[in-house]
PDB file of C-alpha atoms in Angstrom:
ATOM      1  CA  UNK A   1     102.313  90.063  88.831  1.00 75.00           C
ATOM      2  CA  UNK A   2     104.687  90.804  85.798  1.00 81.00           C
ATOM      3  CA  UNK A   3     107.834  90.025  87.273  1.00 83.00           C
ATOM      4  CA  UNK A   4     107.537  86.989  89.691  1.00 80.00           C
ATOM      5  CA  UNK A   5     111.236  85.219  88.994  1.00 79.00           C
ATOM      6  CA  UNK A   6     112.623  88.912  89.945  1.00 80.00           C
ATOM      7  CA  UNK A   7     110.347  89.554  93.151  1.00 81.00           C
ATOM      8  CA  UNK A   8     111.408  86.393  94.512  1.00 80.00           C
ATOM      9  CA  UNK A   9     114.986  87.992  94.286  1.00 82.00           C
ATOM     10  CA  UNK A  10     113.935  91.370  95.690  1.00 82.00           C
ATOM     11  CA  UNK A  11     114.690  92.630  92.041  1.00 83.00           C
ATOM     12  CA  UNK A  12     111.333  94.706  91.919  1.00 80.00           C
ATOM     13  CA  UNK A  13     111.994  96.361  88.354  1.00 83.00           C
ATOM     14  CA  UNK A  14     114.673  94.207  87.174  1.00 86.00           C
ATOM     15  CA  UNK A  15     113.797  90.168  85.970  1.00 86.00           C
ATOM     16  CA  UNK A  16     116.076  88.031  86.431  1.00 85.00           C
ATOM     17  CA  UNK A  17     118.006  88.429  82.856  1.00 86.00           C
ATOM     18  CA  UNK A  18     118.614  92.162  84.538  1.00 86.00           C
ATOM     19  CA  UNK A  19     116.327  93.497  82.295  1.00 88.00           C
ATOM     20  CA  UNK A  20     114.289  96.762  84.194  1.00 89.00           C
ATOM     21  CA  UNK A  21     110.578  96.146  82.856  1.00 87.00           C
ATOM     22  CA  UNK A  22     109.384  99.453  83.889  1.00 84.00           C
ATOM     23  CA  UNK A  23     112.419 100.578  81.001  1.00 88.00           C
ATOM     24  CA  UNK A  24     110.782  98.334  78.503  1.00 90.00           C
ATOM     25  CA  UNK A  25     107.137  98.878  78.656  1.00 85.00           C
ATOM     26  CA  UNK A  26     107.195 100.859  75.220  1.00 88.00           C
ATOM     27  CA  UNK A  27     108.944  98.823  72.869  1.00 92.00           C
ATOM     28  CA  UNK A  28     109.395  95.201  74.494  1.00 92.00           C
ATOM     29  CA  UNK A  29     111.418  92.313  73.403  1.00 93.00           C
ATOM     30  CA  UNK A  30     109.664  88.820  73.316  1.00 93.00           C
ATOM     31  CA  UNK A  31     112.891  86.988  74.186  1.00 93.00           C
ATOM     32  CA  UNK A  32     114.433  89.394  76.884  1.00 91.00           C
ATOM     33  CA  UNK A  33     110.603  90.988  78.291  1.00 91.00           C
ATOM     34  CA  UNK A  34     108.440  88.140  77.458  1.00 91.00           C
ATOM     35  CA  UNK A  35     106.096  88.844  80.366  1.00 89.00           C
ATOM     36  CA  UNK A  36     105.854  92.846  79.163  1.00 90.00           C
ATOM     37  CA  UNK A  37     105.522  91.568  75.923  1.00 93.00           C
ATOM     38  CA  UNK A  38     102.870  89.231  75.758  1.00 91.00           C
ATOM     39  CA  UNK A  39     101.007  91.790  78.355  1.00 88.00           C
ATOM     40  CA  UNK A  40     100.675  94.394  76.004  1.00 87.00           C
ATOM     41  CA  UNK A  41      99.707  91.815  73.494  1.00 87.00           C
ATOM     42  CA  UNK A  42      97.093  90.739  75.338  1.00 81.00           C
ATOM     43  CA  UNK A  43      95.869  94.284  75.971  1.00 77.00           C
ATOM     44  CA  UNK A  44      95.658  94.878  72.081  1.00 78.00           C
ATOM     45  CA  UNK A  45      94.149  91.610  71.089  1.00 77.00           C
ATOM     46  CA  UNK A  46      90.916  93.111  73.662  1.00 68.00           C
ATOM     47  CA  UNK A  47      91.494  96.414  72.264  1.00 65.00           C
ATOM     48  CA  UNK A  48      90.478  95.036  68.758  1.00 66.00           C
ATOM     49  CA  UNK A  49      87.027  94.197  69.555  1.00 62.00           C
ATOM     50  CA  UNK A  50      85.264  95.424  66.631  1.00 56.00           C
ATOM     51  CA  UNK A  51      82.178  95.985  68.449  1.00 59.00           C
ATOM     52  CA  UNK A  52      83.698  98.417  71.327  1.00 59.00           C
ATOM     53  CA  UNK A  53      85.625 101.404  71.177  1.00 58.00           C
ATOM     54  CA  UNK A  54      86.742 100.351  74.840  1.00 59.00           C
ATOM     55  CA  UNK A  55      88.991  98.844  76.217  1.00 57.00           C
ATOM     56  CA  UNK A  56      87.912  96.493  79.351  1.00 60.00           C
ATOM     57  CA  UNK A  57      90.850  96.605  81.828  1.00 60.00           C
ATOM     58  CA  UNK A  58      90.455  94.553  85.001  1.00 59.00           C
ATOM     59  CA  UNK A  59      92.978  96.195  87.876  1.00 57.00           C
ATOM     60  CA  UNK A  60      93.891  94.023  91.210  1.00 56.00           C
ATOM     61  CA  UNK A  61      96.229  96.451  93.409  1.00 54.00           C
ATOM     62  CA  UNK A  62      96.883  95.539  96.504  1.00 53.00           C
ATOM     63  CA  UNK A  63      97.065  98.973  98.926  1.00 50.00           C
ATOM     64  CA  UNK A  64     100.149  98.855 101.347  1.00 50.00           C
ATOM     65  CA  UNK A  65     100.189 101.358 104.522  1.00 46.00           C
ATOM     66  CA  UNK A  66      99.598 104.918 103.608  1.00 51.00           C
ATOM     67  CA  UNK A  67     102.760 106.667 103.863  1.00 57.00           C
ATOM     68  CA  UNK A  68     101.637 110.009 102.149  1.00 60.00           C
ATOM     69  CA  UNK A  69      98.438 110.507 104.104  1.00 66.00           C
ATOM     70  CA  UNK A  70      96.313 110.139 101.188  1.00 64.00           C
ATOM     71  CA  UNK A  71      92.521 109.019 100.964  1.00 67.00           C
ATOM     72  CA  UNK A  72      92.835 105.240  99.635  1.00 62.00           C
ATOM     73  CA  UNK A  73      89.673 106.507  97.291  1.00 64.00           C
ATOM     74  CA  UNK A  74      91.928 108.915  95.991  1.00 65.00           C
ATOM     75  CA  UNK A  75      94.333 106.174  95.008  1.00 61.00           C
ATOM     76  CA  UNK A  76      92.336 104.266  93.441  1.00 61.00           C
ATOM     77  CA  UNK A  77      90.811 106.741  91.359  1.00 63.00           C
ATOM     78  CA  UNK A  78      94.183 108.158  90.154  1.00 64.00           C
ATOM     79  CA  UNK A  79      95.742 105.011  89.187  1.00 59.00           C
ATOM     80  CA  UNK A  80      93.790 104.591  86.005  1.00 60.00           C
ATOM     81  CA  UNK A  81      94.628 108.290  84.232  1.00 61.00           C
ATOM     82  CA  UNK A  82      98.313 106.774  84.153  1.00 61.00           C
ATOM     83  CA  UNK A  83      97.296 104.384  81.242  1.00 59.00           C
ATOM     84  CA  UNK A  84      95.894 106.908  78.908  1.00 60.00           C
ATOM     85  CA  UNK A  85      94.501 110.737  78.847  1.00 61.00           C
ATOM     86  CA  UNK A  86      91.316 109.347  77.151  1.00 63.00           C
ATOM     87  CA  UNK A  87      90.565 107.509  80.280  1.00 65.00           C
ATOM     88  CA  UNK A  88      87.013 108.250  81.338  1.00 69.00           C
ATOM     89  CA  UNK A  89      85.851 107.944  85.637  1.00 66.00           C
ATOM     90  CA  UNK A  90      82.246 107.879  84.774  1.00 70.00           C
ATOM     91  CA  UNK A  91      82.764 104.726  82.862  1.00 70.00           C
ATOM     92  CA  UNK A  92      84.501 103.138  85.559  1.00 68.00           C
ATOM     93  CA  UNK A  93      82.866 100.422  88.069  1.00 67.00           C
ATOM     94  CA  UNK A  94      85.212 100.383  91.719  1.00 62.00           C
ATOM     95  CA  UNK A  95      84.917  97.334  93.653  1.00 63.00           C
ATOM     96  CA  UNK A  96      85.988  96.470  97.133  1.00 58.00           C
ATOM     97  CA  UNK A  97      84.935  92.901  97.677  1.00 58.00           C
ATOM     98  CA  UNK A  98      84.204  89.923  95.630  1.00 54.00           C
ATOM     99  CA  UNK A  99      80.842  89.157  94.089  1.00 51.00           C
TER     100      UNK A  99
END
């Protein structure tokens, strides 16, 4: 969870400086989005890996009642092609319980 201070608040987007972190994803400030920020710093730091052209991305999402009547597979299959157009499903691994 990005945004626990503003949860707590029922501020889902907002933290608690006001700041919407959806709003800020592209071009984050360490001293007003410091959770956004370091996030995407930590995505680029695994990005670098000189030996993969890869990046590893380990998703926890939590599925709530389904109000649109779709497939829960369906879901969870869409989710990734929101972080990038070079996203490939064969390359993916979906999991269901712990190992």
């Amino acid at each position: 969870m990005l945004n626990p201070d503003g949860v707590y608040l029922g501020n889902y987007r907002c933290s608690l400086m006001g700041s919407d972190l959806n709003r800020h994803w592209q071009a984050p400030s360490q001293w007003a989005q410091p959770t956004i920020y370091a996030t995407k710093n930590l995505l680029l730091r695994y990005n670098a890996n000189p030996v993969s052209d890869i990046l590893i991305i380990f998703i926890y999402r939590y599925l709530i009642t389904n109000q649109l009547n779709l497939n829960p597979i369906f879901k969870a299959f869409c989710l990734p092609f929101v972080f990038h157009w070079y996203f490939l499903i064969l390359r993916c691994c979906f999991n269901s319980h712990l190992e």
